mmCIF file of N, CA and C in Angstrom:
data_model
loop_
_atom_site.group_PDB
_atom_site.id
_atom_site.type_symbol
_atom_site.label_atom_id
_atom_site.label_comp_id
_atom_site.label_asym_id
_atom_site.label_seq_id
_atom_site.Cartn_x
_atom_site.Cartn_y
_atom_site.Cartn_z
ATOM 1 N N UNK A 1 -19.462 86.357 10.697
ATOM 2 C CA UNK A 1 -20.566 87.191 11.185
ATOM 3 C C UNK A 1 -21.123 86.534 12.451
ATOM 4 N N UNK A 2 -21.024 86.943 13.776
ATOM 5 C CA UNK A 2 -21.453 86.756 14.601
ATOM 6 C C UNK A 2 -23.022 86.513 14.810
ATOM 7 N N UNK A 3 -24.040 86.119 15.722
ATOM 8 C CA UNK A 3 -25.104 86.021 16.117
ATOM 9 C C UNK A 3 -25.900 87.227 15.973
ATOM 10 N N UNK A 4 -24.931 88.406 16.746
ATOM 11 C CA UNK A 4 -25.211 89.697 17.367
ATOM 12 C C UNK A 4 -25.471 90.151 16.127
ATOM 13 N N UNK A 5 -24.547 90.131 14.892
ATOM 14 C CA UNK A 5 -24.724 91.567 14.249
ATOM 15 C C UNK A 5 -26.098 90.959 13.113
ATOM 16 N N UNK A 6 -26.186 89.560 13.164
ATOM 17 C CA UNK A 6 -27.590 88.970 11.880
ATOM 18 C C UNK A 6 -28.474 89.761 13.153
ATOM 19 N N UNK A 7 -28.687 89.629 14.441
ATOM 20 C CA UNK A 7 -29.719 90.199 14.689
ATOM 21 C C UNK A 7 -30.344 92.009 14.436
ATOM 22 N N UNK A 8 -29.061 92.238 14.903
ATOM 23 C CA UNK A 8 -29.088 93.756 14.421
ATOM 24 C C UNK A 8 -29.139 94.213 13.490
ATOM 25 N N UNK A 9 -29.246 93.145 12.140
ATOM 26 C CA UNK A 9 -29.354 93.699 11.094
ATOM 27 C C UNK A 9 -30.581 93.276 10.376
ATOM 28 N N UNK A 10 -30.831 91.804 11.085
ATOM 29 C CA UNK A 10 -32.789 91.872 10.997
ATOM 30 C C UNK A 10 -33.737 92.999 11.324
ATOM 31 N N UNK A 11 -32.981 93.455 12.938
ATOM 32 C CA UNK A 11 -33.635 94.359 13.821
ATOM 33 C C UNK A 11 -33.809 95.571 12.682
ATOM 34 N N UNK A 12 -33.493 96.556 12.150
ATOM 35 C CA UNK A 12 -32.743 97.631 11.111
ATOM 36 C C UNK A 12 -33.787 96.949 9.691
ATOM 37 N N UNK A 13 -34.131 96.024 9.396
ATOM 38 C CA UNK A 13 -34.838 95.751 8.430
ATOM 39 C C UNK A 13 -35.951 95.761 8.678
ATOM 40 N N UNK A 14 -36.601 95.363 9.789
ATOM 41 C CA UNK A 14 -37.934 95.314 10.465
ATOM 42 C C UNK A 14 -38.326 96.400 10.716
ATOM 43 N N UNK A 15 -37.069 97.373 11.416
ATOM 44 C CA UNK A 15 -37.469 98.366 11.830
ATOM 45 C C UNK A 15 -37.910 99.633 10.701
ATOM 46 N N UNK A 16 -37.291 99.468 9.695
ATOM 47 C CA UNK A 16 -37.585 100.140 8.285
ATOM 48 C C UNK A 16 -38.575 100.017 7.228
ATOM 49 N N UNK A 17 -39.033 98.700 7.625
ATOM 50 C CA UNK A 17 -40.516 98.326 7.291
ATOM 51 C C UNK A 17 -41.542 98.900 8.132
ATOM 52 N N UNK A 18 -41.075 98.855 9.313
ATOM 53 C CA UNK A 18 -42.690 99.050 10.179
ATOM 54 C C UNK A 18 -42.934 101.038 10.091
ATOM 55 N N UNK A 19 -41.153 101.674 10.143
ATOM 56 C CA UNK A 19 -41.157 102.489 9.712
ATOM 57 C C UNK A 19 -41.897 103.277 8.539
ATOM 58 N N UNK A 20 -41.541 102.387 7.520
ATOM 59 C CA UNK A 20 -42.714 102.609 5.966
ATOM 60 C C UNK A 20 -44.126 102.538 5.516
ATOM 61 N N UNK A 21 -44.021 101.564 6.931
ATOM 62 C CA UNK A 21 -45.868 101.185 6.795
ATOM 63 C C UNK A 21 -46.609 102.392 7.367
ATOM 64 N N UNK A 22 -45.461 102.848 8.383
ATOM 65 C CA UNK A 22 -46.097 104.021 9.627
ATOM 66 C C UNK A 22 -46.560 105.460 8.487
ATOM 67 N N UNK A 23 -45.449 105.561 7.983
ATOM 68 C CA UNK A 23 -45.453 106.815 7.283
ATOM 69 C C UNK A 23 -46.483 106.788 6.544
ATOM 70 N N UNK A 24 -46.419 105.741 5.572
ATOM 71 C CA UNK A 24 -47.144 105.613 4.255
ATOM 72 C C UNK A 24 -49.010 105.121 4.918
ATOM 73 N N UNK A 25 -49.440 105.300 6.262
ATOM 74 C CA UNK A 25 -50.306 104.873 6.785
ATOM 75 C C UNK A 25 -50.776 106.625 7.407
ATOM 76 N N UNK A 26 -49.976 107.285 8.202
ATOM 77 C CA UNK A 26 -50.151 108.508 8.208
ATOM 78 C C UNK A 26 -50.394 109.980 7.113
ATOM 79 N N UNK A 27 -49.587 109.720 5.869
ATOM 80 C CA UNK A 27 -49.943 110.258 4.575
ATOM 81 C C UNK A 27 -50.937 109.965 4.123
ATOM 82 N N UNK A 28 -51.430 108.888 4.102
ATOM 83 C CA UNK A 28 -52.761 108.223 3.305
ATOM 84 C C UNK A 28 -53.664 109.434 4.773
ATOM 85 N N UNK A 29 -53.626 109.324 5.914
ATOM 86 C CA UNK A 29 -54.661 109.878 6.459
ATOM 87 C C UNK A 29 -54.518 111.333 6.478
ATOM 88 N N UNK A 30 -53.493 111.994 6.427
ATOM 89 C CA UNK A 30 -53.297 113.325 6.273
ATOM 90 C C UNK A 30 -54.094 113.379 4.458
ATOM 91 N N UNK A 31 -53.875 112.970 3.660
ATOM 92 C CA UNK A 31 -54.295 112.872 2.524
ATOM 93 C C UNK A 31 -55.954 113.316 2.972
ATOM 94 N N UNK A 32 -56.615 112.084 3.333
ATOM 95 C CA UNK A 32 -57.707 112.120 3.562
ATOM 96 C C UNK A 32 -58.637 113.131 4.096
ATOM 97 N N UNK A 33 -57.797 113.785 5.358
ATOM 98 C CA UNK A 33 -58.224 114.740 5.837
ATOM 99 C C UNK A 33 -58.093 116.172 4.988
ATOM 100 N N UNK A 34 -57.086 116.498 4.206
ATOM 101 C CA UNK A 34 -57.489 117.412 3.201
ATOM 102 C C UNK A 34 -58.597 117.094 2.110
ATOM 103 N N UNK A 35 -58.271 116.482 2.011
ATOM 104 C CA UNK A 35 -59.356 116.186 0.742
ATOM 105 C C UNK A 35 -60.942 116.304 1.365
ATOM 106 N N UNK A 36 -61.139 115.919 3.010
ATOM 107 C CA UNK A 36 -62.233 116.372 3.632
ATOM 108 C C UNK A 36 -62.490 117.868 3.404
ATOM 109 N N UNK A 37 -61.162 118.450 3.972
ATOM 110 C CA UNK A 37 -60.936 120.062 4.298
ATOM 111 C C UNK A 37 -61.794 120.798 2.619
ATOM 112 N N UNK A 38 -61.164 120.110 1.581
ATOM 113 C CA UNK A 38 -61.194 120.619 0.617
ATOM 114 C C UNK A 38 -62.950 120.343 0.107
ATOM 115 N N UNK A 39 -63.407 119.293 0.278
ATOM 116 C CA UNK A 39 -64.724 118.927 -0.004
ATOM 117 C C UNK A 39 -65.987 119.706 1.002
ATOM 118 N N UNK A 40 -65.563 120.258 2.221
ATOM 119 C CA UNK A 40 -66.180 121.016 3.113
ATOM 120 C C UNK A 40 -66.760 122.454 2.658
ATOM 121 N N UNK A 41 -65.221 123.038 2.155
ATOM 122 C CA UNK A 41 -64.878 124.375 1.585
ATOM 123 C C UNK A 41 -66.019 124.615 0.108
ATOM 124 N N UNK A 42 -65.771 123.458 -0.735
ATOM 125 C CA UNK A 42 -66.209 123.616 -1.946
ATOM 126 C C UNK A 42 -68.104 122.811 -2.134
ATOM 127 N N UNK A 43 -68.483 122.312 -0.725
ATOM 128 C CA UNK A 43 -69.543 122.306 -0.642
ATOM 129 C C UNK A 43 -70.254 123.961 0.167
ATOM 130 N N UNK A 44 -70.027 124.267 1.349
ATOM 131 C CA UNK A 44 -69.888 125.913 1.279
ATOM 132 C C UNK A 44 -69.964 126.325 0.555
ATOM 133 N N UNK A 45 -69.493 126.356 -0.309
ATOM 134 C CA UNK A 45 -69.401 127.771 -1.697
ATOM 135 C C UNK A 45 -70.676 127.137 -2.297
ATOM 136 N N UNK A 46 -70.846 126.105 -2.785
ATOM 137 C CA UNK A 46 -72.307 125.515 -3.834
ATOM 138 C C UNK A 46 -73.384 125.639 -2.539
ATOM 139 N N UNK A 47 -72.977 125.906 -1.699
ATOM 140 C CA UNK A 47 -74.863 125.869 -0.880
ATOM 141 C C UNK A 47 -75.058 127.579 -0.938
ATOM 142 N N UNK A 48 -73.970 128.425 -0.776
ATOM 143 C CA UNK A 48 -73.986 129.775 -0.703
ATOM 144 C C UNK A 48 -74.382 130.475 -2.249
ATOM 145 N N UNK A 49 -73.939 129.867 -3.342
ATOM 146 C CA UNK A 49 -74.317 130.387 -4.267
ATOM 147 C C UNK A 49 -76.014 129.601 -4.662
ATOM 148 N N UNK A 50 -76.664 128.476 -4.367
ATOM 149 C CA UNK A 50 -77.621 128.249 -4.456
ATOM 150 C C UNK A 50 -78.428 128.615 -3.897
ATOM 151 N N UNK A 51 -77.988 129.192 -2.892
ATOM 152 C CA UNK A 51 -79.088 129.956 -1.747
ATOM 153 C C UNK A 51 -79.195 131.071 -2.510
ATOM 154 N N UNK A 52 -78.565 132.048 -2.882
ATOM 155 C CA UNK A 52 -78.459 133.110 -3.484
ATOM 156 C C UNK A 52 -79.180 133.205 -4.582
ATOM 157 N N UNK A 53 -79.004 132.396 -5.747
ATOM 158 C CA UNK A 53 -79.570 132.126 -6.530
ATOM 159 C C UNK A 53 -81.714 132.137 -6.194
ATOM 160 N N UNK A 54 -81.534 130.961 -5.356
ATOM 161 C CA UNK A 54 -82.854 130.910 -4.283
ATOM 162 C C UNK A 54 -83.821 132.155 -4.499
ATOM 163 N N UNK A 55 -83.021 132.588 -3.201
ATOM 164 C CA UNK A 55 -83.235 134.183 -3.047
ATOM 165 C C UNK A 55 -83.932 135.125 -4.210
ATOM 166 N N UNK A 56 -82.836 135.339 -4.856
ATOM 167 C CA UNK A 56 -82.795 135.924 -6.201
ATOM 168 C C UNK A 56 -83.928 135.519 -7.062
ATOM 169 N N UNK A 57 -84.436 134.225 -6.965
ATOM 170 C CA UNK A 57 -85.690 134.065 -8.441
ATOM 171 C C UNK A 57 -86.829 134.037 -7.421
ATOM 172 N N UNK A 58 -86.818 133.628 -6.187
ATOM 173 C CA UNK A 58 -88.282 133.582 -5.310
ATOM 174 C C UNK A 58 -88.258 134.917 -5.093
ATOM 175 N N UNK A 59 -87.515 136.380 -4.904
ATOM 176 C CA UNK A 59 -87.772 137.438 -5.072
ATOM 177 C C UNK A 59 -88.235 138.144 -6.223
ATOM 178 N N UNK A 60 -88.041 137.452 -7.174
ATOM 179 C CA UNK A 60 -88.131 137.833 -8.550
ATOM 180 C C UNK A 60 -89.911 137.743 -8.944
ATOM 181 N N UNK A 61 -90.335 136.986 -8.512
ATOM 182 C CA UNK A 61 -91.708 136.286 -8.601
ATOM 183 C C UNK A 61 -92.623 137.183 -7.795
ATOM 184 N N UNK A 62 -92.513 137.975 -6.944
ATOM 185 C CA UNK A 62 -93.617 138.571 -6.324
ATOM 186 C C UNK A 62 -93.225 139.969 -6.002
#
C-alpha cells in the first residue's frame, strides 16, 4: 500500500464523518424549525378559540 492510497483513504473517512455531522446537524435544525411551525399553528388555534370563548361569556353578561 503506497503513501497515496492511506491518504485517500483517511481523506474518504474524514470526509464521511464531517459528512454525518453535516447532515445529522441540518436535520436536528430542520427538526426544530417544524416543531416551531407546528407550535405557532397550535398556539393560533388556542388564542382564537379563547378569544371566542371571551367574547361569548363577556357578551353573555350584559
Amino acid at each position: 500500500m503506497t503513501k497515496s492510497t492511506l491518504w485517500t483513504i483517511v481523506g474518504v473517512v474524514v470526509s464521511v464523518v464531517i459528512a454525518f455531522w453535516i447532515v445529522n446537524v441540518l436535520f436536528s435544525l430542520i427538526w426544530f424549525i417544524a416543531k416551531l411551525a407546528i407550535v405557532a399553528v397550535v398556539a393560533v388555534i388556542v388564542f382564537a378559540v379563547i378569544r371566542t370563548l371571551m367574547a361569548r361569556s363577556s357578551g353573555e353578561r350584559r
